[in-house]
Amino acid sequence: MPTLSFEWALLALGICVAVVASSHALLNKRDPRAAWGWIIVCWLFPLGGSLLYFLFGINRLKAHAQRMRPPSSSAATPVVTAPTRPHRDPDVPPSLGELTRTADALTHRPLLAGNTLDILHNGEQAYPAMLASIDLARHSVALASYIFDPDRSGHAFAEALARAQARGVEVRVLLDGYADMLVFWRGGALLRRHGLPLARFHAPALLPPSLHLNLRNHRKLLIVDGVHAFTGGMNISDRHLADDPGNRHPQTDVHFALSGPVVGQLLESFLEDWRYVSGEAWAPGTGAAKANGASICRVIDDGPNERFDHLAQVLFAAICAANHSVEIMTPYFLPSRELAAALEAAALRGVEVRVLLPAATNHRMVRYAMLHALPYLIDVGVQVYRRPQPFAHGKLFIIDGQYAQIGSANFDPRSLRLNFELNVEVYDPAFCGRLAAHFDSVRA
């Protein structure tokens, strides 16, 4: 009789646990197929299946990121519905009006006119321009990099930042903690030896335990005096010196110099990251940003916190808005099911969709996954080009020669779901034409 009671109690416990687990999956899983898969597992194996769900099925990443990064004032703004009138800026093409309204509702940031953007190829062009800007700084320098290698380029930046600080410029440097750990903390140590204020984003630690391997800050920013800025895909490393014959692992890349009102949005993003990591509410000295260019820009920062999926949603809206062409240059291409469907639909309706990838990546498993995903896109007319060595690390996204995104994000789940990324959207046919010309030259 006691054995029978124990069996009934165990059955009742299994049913209760299965009800809780399956209900949680039904209410919280965004993918219905994943939800039903877990529900079936929970009911076929009430105790074991439910335990597996609680260990591996619950997405703790977003909740964990939200606890670590309290919502900013911009994100706390009440949700607004997209306006029904045309976008307020008449210079935005009417065909992209729905796209602008999507980004309006997601970012709560305005589009800013009057910006100037310059394209910088590889470290040979980007690093001298960045170092010269640091040497001309009068008030403040903010630098964020995923990787800061203690090599020749790293030493040049550390020395330039130290010179700026010595003449009274406020300097702050933010590195990703995990990426810095991979070079045995030597990048951060180099900066510390020069007496520079440094913070590491989610640095791994034993006490208290901290191993946030998936919550990486992948943003690349240099902001000088709140007036001049640089962003794109380039870290601080000799690897980006593609023309250096002594470079054993060269990478081609593209970076951008920006000036104008959008620099204020870039600085806002850096200050939020700096305040979160260091606890300091830094108020840097800035000059006056002048509106003297033709580009209309807006910053889209994205991460597994309150801005979850913002960048992916804007990319989706942009692909859906394309009438003539979609051009993507990225080192890692593993689009989500939704983005892949948008690309397929664009190709099927006659849009020329072209994807430019490196022939070989620096992550073998990613390369295999990419090769598996490509045939489904090629079958519906997506054109895929694979670029021979050296490894191509550049990132571009261009729609109809009128709209572009530049920045740090790759076209893969790590960038669009697990990392903190930053892109700048640009409405400017002349600038987009220059990007498209670069895309065509590489494709040729």
Short mmCIF file of C-alpha atoms in Angstrom, two decimals:
data_model
loop_
_atom_site.label_atom_id
_atom_site.label_comp_id
_atom_site.label_asym_id
_atom_site.label_seq_id
_atom_site.Cartn_x
_atom_site.Cartn_y
_atom_site.Cartn_z
CA MET A 1 0.00 0.00 0.00
CA PRO A 2 2.79 2.53 0.76
CA THR A 3 4.39 1.68 -2.58
CA LEU A 4 1.11 2.37 -4.37
CA SER A 5 0.74 5.69 -2.54
CA PHE A 6 4.28 6.65 -3.53
CA GLU A 7 3.55 5.84 -7.18
CA TRP A 8 0.38 7.94 -7.12
CA ALA A 9 2.25 10.79 -5.48
CA LEU A 10 5.00 10.54 -8.10
CA LEU A 11 2.40 10.54 -10.89
CA ALA A 12 0.67 13.59 -9.39
CA LEU A 13 4.02 15.37 -9.09
CA GLY A 14 4.87 14.52 -12.71
CA ILE A 15 1.53 15.86 -13.94
CA CYS A 16 1.90 19.08 -11.94
CA VAL A 17 5.45 19.66 -13.15
CA ALA A 18 4.47 18.89 -16.76
CA VAL A 19 1.55 21.34 -16.53
CA VAL A 20 3.83 24.09 -15.22
CA ALA A 21 6.61 23.43 -17.76
CA SER A 22 4.33 23.07 -20.78
CA SER A 23 2.35 26.17 -19.79
CA HIS A 24 5.58 28.16 -19.49
CA ALA A 25 6.68 26.95 -22.93
CA LEU A 26 3.30 27.78 -24.47
CA LEU A 27 3.26 31.31 -23.04
CA ASN A 28 6.92 32.24 -23.49
CA LYS A 29 8.34 30.48 -26.56
CA ARG A 30 8.29 32.82 -29.57
CA ASP A 31 8.55 29.95 -32.07
CA PRO A 32 5.36 27.83 -31.96
CA ARG A 33 7.28 24.78 -33.22
CA ALA A 34 9.75 25.04 -30.35
CA ALA A 35 6.85 25.49 -27.91
CA TRP A 36 5.03 22.37 -29.14
CA GLY A 37 8.25 20.38 -29.19
CA TRP A 38 8.90 21.13 -25.54
CA ILE A 39 5.25 20.49 -24.62
CA ILE A 40 5.45 17.02 -26.20
CA VAL A 41 8.72 16.27 -24.37
CA CYS A 42 7.23 17.43 -21.05
CA TRP A 43 4.20 15.18 -21.37
CA LEU A 44 6.00 12.13 -22.74
CA PHE A 45 8.57 12.32 -19.93
CA PRO A 46 6.83 14.39 -17.23
CA LEU A 47 9.72 14.59 -14.76
CA GLY A 48 12.77 14.17 -16.99
CA GLY A 49 11.36 16.25 -19.85
CA SER A 50 10.31 19.06 -17.54
CA LEU A 51 13.74 19.07 -15.92
CA LEU A 52 15.36 19.32 -19.36
CA TYR A 53 13.07 22.23 -20.22
CA PHE A 54 13.89 24.16 -17.05
CA LEU A 55 17.61 23.58 -17.63
CA PHE A 56 17.87 24.18 -21.37
CA GLY A 57 14.54 25.40 -22.72
CA ILE A 58 14.09 28.66 -20.84
CA ASN A 59 15.68 31.70 -22.49
CA ARG A 60 17.40 33.30 -19.51
CA LEU A 61 19.64 35.43 -21.69
CA LYS A 62 17.22 38.28 -22.30
CA ALA A 63 16.05 38.43 -18.69
CA HIS A 64 19.65 38.31 -17.45
CA ALA A 65 20.67 41.11 -19.78
CA GLN A 66 17.72 43.24 -18.68
CA ARG A 67 18.67 42.81 -15.02
CA MET A 68 22.25 43.81 -15.78
CA ARG A 69 21.28 46.79 -17.97
CA PRO A 70 18.36 48.76 -16.54
CA PRO A 71 16.23 50.34 -19.26
CA SER A 72 17.55 53.72 -20.34
CA SER A 73 15.44 56.81 -20.40
CA SER A 74 14.93 56.48 -24.15
CA ALA A 75 13.82 52.87 -23.83
CA ALA A 76 11.48 53.75 -20.97
CA THR A 77 9.52 56.09 -23.23
CA PRO A 78 5.95 54.84 -23.62
CA VAL A 79 5.47 52.75 -26.72
CA VAL A 80 4.09 54.83 -29.58
CA THR A 81 2.21 53.70 -32.63
CA ALA A 82 3.64 54.41 -36.04
CA PRO A 83 2.26 57.68 -37.47
CA THR A 84 -0.12 57.44 -40.38
CA ARG A 85 1.21 60.56 -42.12
CA PRO A 86 4.36 60.58 -44.30
CA HIS A 87 7.65 60.91 -42.46
CA ARG A 88 8.41 64.45 -41.33
CA ASP A 89 11.64 64.74 -43.32
CA PRO A 90 10.84 65.41 -47.00
CA ASP A 91 14.33 64.30 -48.08
CA VAL A 92 13.57 60.67 -47.23
CA PRO A 93 12.30 58.89 -50.37
CA PRO A 94 8.56 58.15 -50.13
CA SER A 95 9.26 54.50 -50.97
CA LEU A 96 11.16 54.21 -47.67
CA GLY A 97 8.50 55.92 -45.57
CA GLU A 98 7.31 52.68 -43.93
CA LEU A 99 10.90 51.80 -43.08
CA THR A 100 11.47 55.15 -41.37
CA ARG A 101 8.29 54.75 -39.36
CA THR A 102 9.38 51.27 -38.25
CA ALA A 103 12.71 52.61 -36.98
CA ASP A 104 10.93 55.60 -35.39
CA ALA A 105 8.73 53.30 -33.33
CA LEU A 106 11.57 50.95 -32.35
CA THR A 107 14.39 53.37 -31.53
CA HIS A 108 12.51 56.46 -30.30
CA ARG A 109 15.35 58.41 -31.89
CA PRO A 110 14.86 61.03 -34.60
CA LEU A 111 16.44 60.97 -38.00
CA LEU A 112 19.07 63.71 -38.12
CA ALA A 113 19.98 65.57 -41.30
CA GLY A 114 23.22 67.37 -42.11
CA ASN A 115 25.80 64.61 -41.57
CA THR A 116 29.01 63.91 -43.48
CA LEU A 117 30.35 60.36 -43.89
CA ASP A 118 33.65 59.19 -45.35
CA ILE A 119 34.61 55.61 -46.24
CA LEU A 120 37.91 54.30 -44.85
CA HIS A 121 39.31 51.07 -46.24
CA ASN A 122 41.38 48.81 -43.99
CA GLY A 123 43.64 49.92 -41.19
CA GLU A 124 45.89 51.73 -43.67
CA GLN A 125 43.20 54.41 -44.11
CA ALA A 126 41.25 54.14 -40.87
CA TYR A 127 44.00 54.18 -38.26
CA PRO A 128 45.86 57.31 -39.43
CA ALA A 129 42.58 59.23 -39.60
CA MET A 130 41.56 58.04 -36.12
CA LEU A 131 44.96 58.81 -34.60
CA ALA A 132 45.01 62.27 -36.21
CA SER A 133 41.56 62.98 -34.76
CA ILE A 134 42.76 61.95 -31.28
CA ASP A 135 45.79 64.23 -31.64
CA LEU A 136 43.47 67.15 -32.45
CA ALA A 137 41.12 66.49 -29.51
CA ARG A 138 40.50 69.46 -27.24
CA HIS A 139 37.82 68.25 -24.80
CA SER A 140 37.17 64.50 -24.75
CA VAL A 141 37.91 61.16 -26.39
CA ALA A 142 35.69 58.08 -26.01
CA LEU A 143 36.93 54.78 -27.45
CA ALA A 144 35.04 51.47 -27.48
CA SER A 145 36.51 48.38 -29.11
CA TYR A 146 35.70 44.70 -29.02
CA ILE A 147 39.37 43.77 -29.52
CA PHE A 148 42.39 45.89 -28.56
CA ASP A 149 45.54 43.99 -29.46
CA PRO A 150 48.80 45.03 -27.74
CA ASP A 151 50.62 45.15 -31.07
CA ARG A 152 52.00 48.02 -33.12
CA SER A 153 48.54 49.50 -33.79
CA GLY A 154 47.52 49.07 -30.15
CA HIS A 155 50.66 50.86 -28.96
CA ALA A 156 50.01 53.71 -31.40
CA PHE A 157 46.49 54.22 -30.05
CA ALA A 158 47.57 53.93 -26.41
CA GLU A 159 50.29 56.54 -26.94
CA ALA A 160 47.93 58.91 -28.79
CA LEU A 161 45.33 58.60 -26.01
CA ALA A 162 48.02 59.20 -23.38
CA ARG A 163 49.21 62.32 -25.22
CA ALA A 164 45.64 63.62 -25.33
CA GLN A 165 45.16 62.99 -21.61
CA ALA A 166 48.47 64.70 -20.82
CA ARG A 167 47.28 67.91 -22.46
CA GLY A 168 44.05 67.93 -20.44
CA VAL A 169 41.65 65.97 -22.65
CA GLU A 170 39.22 63.66 -20.83
CA VAL A 171 39.71 60.08 -22.06
CA ARG A 172 37.62 56.97 -21.48
CA VAL A 173 38.23 53.50 -22.99
CA LEU A 174 35.74 50.61 -22.97
CA LEU A 175 36.84 47.10 -23.99
CA ASP A 176 34.91 43.87 -24.10
CA GLY A 177 36.03 41.78 -21.13
CA TYR A 178 35.91 38.40 -22.84
CA ALA A 179 37.77 39.58 -25.95
CA ASP A 180 40.45 41.21 -23.78
CA MET A 181 40.79 37.98 -21.81
CA LEU A 182 41.65 36.15 -25.05
CA VAL A 183 44.84 38.22 -25.30
CA PHE A 184 45.53 37.54 -21.59
CA TRP A 185 44.39 41.04 -20.57
CA ARG A 186 47.40 42.52 -22.33
CA GLY A 187 45.37 45.06 -24.33
CA GLY A 188 43.81 46.48 -21.19
CA ALA A 189 47.12 46.25 -19.34
CA LEU A 190 48.77 48.35 -22.06
CA LEU A 191 46.15 51.06 -21.63
CA ARG A 192 46.45 50.94 -17.84
CA ARG A 193 50.23 51.34 -18.07
CA HIS A 194 49.61 54.63 -19.84
CA GLY A 195 47.33 55.73 -17.01
CA LEU A 196 44.16 55.70 -19.10
CA PRO A 197 40.69 55.21 -17.55
CA LEU A 198 39.58 51.76 -18.66
CA ALA A 199 36.47 49.64 -18.13
CA ARG A 200 35.88 46.07 -19.31
CA PHE A 201 32.40 45.02 -20.38
CA HIS A 202 31.32 41.83 -18.56
CA ALA A 203 34.84 40.76 -17.75
CA PRO A 204 34.98 37.08 -16.67
CA ALA A 205 35.66 36.71 -12.96
CA LEU A 206 35.90 33.91 -10.41
CA LEU A 207 34.70 35.88 -7.37
CA PRO A 208 31.89 36.64 -7.69
CA PRO A 209 31.37 34.11 -10.49
CA SER A 210 30.87 35.91 -13.80
CA LEU A 211 31.04 34.11 -17.16
CA HIS A 212 28.75 36.01 -19.52
CA LEU A 213 30.13 34.45 -22.69
CA ASN A 214 27.09 35.42 -24.76
CA LEU A 215 26.63 39.01 -23.59
CA ARG A 216 29.43 40.66 -25.50
CA ASN A 217 29.83 44.33 -26.40
CA HIS A 218 30.75 44.16 -30.09
CA ARG A 219 30.45 47.92 -30.74
CA LYS A 220 33.34 49.87 -32.25
CA LEU A 221 33.32 53.60 -31.55
CA LEU A 222 35.74 56.50 -31.41
CA ILE A 223 34.15 59.84 -30.54
CA VAL A 224 36.28 62.98 -30.32
CA ASP A 225 34.95 66.16 -28.69
CA GLY A 226 31.39 64.99 -29.39
CA VAL A 227 31.91 66.32 -32.93
CA HIS A 228 33.86 63.70 -34.88
CA ALA A 229 33.28 59.95 -34.74
CA PHE A 230 34.40 56.69 -36.29
CA THR A 231 32.46 53.44 -36.41
CA GLY A 232 32.23 50.29 -38.48
CA GLY A 233 33.62 46.79 -38.24
CA MET A 234 37.25 47.47 -37.39
CA ASN A 235 38.89 46.60 -34.07
CA ILE A 236 42.28 47.92 -32.94
CA SER A 237 44.67 45.32 -34.32
CA ASP A 238 47.46 44.91 -36.85
CA ARG A 239 45.27 42.27 -38.51
CA HIS A 240 43.41 45.12 -40.24
CA LEU A 241 46.62 46.29 -41.94
CA ALA A 242 45.74 44.30 -45.04
CA ASP A 243 48.63 45.61 -47.17
CA ASP A 244 51.33 44.85 -44.61
CA PRO A 245 53.49 42.03 -46.06
CA GLY A 246 54.42 40.97 -42.53
CA ASN A 247 50.79 40.44 -41.52
CA ARG A 248 50.28 36.69 -41.21
CA HIS A 249 46.50 36.95 -40.72
CA PRO A 250 45.36 39.96 -42.76
CA GLN A 251 41.75 41.10 -42.77
CA THR A 252 40.13 43.54 -45.17
CA ASP A 253 37.55 45.80 -43.62
CA VAL A 254 35.71 49.06 -44.00
CA HIS A 255 35.30 51.80 -41.41
CA PHE A 256 33.61 55.19 -41.47
CA ALA A 257 34.32 58.73 -40.32
CA LEU A 258 31.23 60.70 -39.32
CA SER A 259 30.58 64.31 -38.42
CA GLY A 260 27.35 66.15 -37.79
CA PRO A 261 24.38 65.82 -35.41
CA VAL A 262 24.37 61.98 -35.47
CA VAL A 263 27.63 62.02 -33.46
CA GLY A 264 25.50 63.02 -30.47
CA GLN A 265 23.54 59.76 -30.74
CA LEU A 266 26.79 57.78 -30.96
CA LEU A 267 28.07 59.51 -27.83
CA GLU A 268 24.77 58.81 -26.06
CA SER A 269 25.20 55.10 -26.73
CA PHE A 270 28.79 55.11 -25.45
CA LEU A 271 27.86 57.00 -22.29
CA GLU A 272 25.12 54.51 -21.47
CA ASP A 273 27.59 51.62 -21.81
CA TRP A 274 30.24 53.46 -19.80
CA ARG A 275 27.82 54.29 -16.99
CA TYR A 276 26.63 50.69 -16.84
CA VAL A 277 30.14 49.18 -16.70
CA SER A 278 32.01 51.75 -14.61
CA GLY A 279 29.23 53.32 -12.56
CA GLU A 280 30.48 56.78 -13.59
CA ALA A 281 27.98 59.25 -15.02
CA TRP A 282 30.60 60.84 -17.23
CA ALA A 283 29.67 64.20 -18.76
CA PRO A 284 32.41 64.80 -21.33
CA GLY A 285 33.29 68.18 -22.69
CA THR A 286 32.13 68.60 -26.26
CA GLY A 287 32.30 71.06 -29.09
CA ALA A 288 29.46 72.12 -31.34
CA ALA A 289 28.42 69.58 -33.98
CA LYS A 290 27.71 71.37 -37.26
CA ALA A 291 25.13 70.22 -39.78
CA ASN A 292 27.14 70.53 -42.97
CA GLY A 293 26.51 67.31 -44.89
CA ALA A 294 23.90 65.62 -47.07
CA SER A 295 23.37 62.38 -45.14
CA ILE A 296 20.31 61.74 -42.98
CA CYS A 297 21.30 59.33 -40.21
CA ARG A 298 20.12 57.58 -37.08
CA VAL A 299 21.82 55.26 -34.59
CA ILE A 300 20.27 51.84 -33.96
CA ASP A 301 21.83 50.14 -30.96
CA ASP A 302 20.75 46.59 -30.33
CA GLY A 303 21.26 43.95 -27.66
CA PRO A 304 19.63 41.15 -25.67
CA ASN A 305 18.16 43.69 -23.23
CA GLU A 306 15.33 46.18 -23.74
CA ARG A 307 16.41 46.70 -27.36
CA PHE A 308 16.12 43.00 -28.19
CA ASP A 309 15.57 42.35 -31.93
CA HIS A 310 15.43 46.04 -32.86
CA LEU A 311 18.15 45.76 -35.47
CA ALA A 312 16.75 42.54 -36.95
CA GLN A 313 13.31 44.13 -37.23
CA VAL A 314 14.68 47.19 -39.03
CA LEU A 315 16.69 44.96 -41.39
CA PHE A 316 13.53 42.96 -42.09
CA ALA A 317 11.57 46.15 -42.83
CA ALA A 318 14.34 47.39 -45.12
CA ILE A 319 14.43 44.16 -47.15
CA CYS A 320 10.64 44.27 -47.48
CA ALA A 321 10.87 47.89 -48.68
CA ALA A 322 13.40 47.11 -51.43
CA ASN A 323 12.18 47.61 -54.99
CA HIS A 324 15.33 47.08 -57.03
CA SER A 325 18.32 45.77 -55.09
CA VAL A 326 19.51 44.38 -51.78
CA GLU A 327 23.28 44.19 -51.28
CA ILE A 328 24.81 42.53 -48.22
CA MET A 329 28.49 42.27 -47.38
CA THR A 330 29.21 40.35 -44.19
CA PRO A 331 31.85 37.95 -42.83
CA TYR A 332 29.25 35.72 -41.16
CA PHE A 333 25.93 34.97 -42.85
CA LEU A 334 23.43 32.88 -40.92
CA PRO A 335 20.15 34.78 -41.34
CA SER A 336 17.24 33.95 -39.10
CA ARG A 337 14.25 32.19 -40.60
CA GLU A 338 12.45 35.54 -40.85
CA LEU A 339 15.32 37.37 -42.55
CA ALA A 340 15.93 34.44 -44.90
CA ALA A 341 12.24 34.47 -45.84
CA ALA A 342 12.40 38.23 -46.49
CA LEU A 343 15.43 37.75 -48.78
CA GLU A 344 13.72 34.90 -50.61
CA ALA A 345 10.54 36.93 -51.06
CA ALA A 346 12.54 39.88 -52.38
CA ALA A 347 14.32 37.69 -54.93
CA LEU A 348 11.05 36.08 -56.02
CA ARG A 349 9.42 39.46 -56.67
CA GLY A 350 12.31 40.49 -58.94
CA VAL A 351 14.60 42.38 -56.57
CA GLU A 352 18.27 41.72 -57.28
CA VAL A 353 19.58 40.25 -54.01
CA ARG A 354 23.35 39.91 -53.82
CA VAL A 355 25.32 38.56 -50.87
CA LEU A 356 29.10 38.92 -50.70
CA LEU A 357 30.89 36.55 -48.29
CA PRO A 358 34.47 35.52 -47.59
CA ALA A 359 35.50 32.26 -49.25
CA ALA A 360 36.81 31.05 -45.89
CA THR A 361 35.97 32.34 -42.43
CA ASN A 362 38.07 32.31 -39.28
CA HIS A 363 35.47 30.02 -37.64
CA ARG A 364 35.22 26.65 -39.38
CA MET A 365 31.89 25.61 -37.85
CA VAL A 366 30.31 28.90 -38.92
CA ARG A 367 31.57 28.28 -42.45
CA TYR A 368 29.93 24.84 -42.54
CA ALA A 369 26.67 26.28 -41.26
CA MET A 370 26.80 29.04 -43.88
CA LEU A 371 27.35 26.54 -46.69
CA HIS A 372 24.35 24.55 -45.49
CA ALA A 373 22.07 27.62 -45.52
CA LEU A 374 23.07 29.04 -48.92
CA PRO A 375 21.47 26.54 -51.37
CA TYR A 376 17.96 27.40 -50.19
CA LEU A 377 18.56 31.07 -51.02
CA ILE A 378 20.34 30.37 -54.30
CA ASP A 379 17.43 28.20 -55.47
CA VAL A 380 15.08 31.23 -55.43
CA GLY A 381 17.50 33.58 -57.18
CA VAL A 382 19.66 35.10 -54.45
CA GLN A 383 23.13 35.72 -55.88
CA VAL A 384 25.97 34.65 -53.59
CA TYR A 385 29.60 35.57 -54.16
CA ARG A 386 32.52 34.21 -52.15
CA ARG A 387 35.52 36.46 -51.86
CA PRO A 388 39.02 34.88 -51.87
CA GLN A 389 41.60 35.54 -49.18
CA PRO A 390 42.47 37.66 -47.30
CA PHE A 391 39.59 37.23 -44.87
CA ALA A 392 36.92 39.87 -45.56
CA HIS A 393 35.60 41.32 -42.27
CA GLY A 394 33.63 44.24 -43.77
CA LYS A 395 29.91 44.78 -43.17
CA LEU A 396 27.58 46.65 -45.55
CA PHE A 397 23.84 46.64 -46.14
CA ILE A 398 22.44 48.68 -49.05
CA ILE A 399 18.86 49.00 -50.33
CA ASP A 400 17.99 50.42 -53.78
CA GLY A 401 21.09 52.63 -53.73
CA GLN A 402 19.22 54.99 -51.38
CA TYR A 403 19.50 53.47 -47.90
CA ALA A 404 22.38 51.81 -46.06
CA GLN A 405 23.38 50.49 -42.69
CA ILE A 406 26.97 50.64 -41.49
CA GLY A 407 28.36 49.49 -38.17
CA SER A 408 29.40 46.48 -36.13
CA ALA A 409 26.61 43.94 -36.70
CA ASN A 410 27.06 40.77 -38.72
CA PHE A 411 24.20 38.90 -40.41
CA ASP A 412 24.11 36.05 -37.89
CA PRO A 413 22.34 35.10 -34.64
CA ARG A 414 25.27 36.04 -32.41
CA SER A 415 25.18 39.62 -33.66
CA LEU A 416 21.42 39.98 -33.89
CA ARG A 417 20.46 38.15 -30.68
CA LEU A 418 23.42 37.69 -28.32
CA ASN A 419 25.72 40.70 -28.73
CA PHE A 420 25.37 44.39 -28.00
CA GLU A 421 25.75 45.95 -31.46
CA LEU A 422 25.49 49.37 -33.05
CA ASN A 423 24.59 50.30 -36.62
CA VAL A 424 23.96 53.66 -38.24
CA GLU A 425 21.26 53.88 -40.87
CA VAL A 426 21.95 56.32 -43.69
CA TYR A 427 19.56 57.91 -46.18
CA ASP A 428 21.75 59.45 -48.87
CA PRO A 429 21.79 58.34 -52.53
CA ALA A 430 25.29 59.78 -53.13
CA PHE A 431 26.85 58.00 -50.15
CA CYS A 432 24.95 54.78 -50.87
CA GLY A 433 26.17 54.99 -54.46
CA ARG A 434 29.76 55.08 -53.22
CA LEU A 435 29.10 52.04 -51.04
CA ALA A 436 27.48 50.22 -53.97
CA ALA A 437 30.48 51.05 -56.15
CA HIS A 438 32.79 49.52 -53.53
CA PHE A 439 30.51 46.48 -53.35
CA ASP A 440 30.63 46.11 -57.15
CA SER A 441 34.41 46.49 -57.27
CA VAL A 442 34.86 43.72 -54.71
CA ARG A 443 32.28 41.52 -56.44
CA ALA A 444 34.06 41.97 -59.78
#
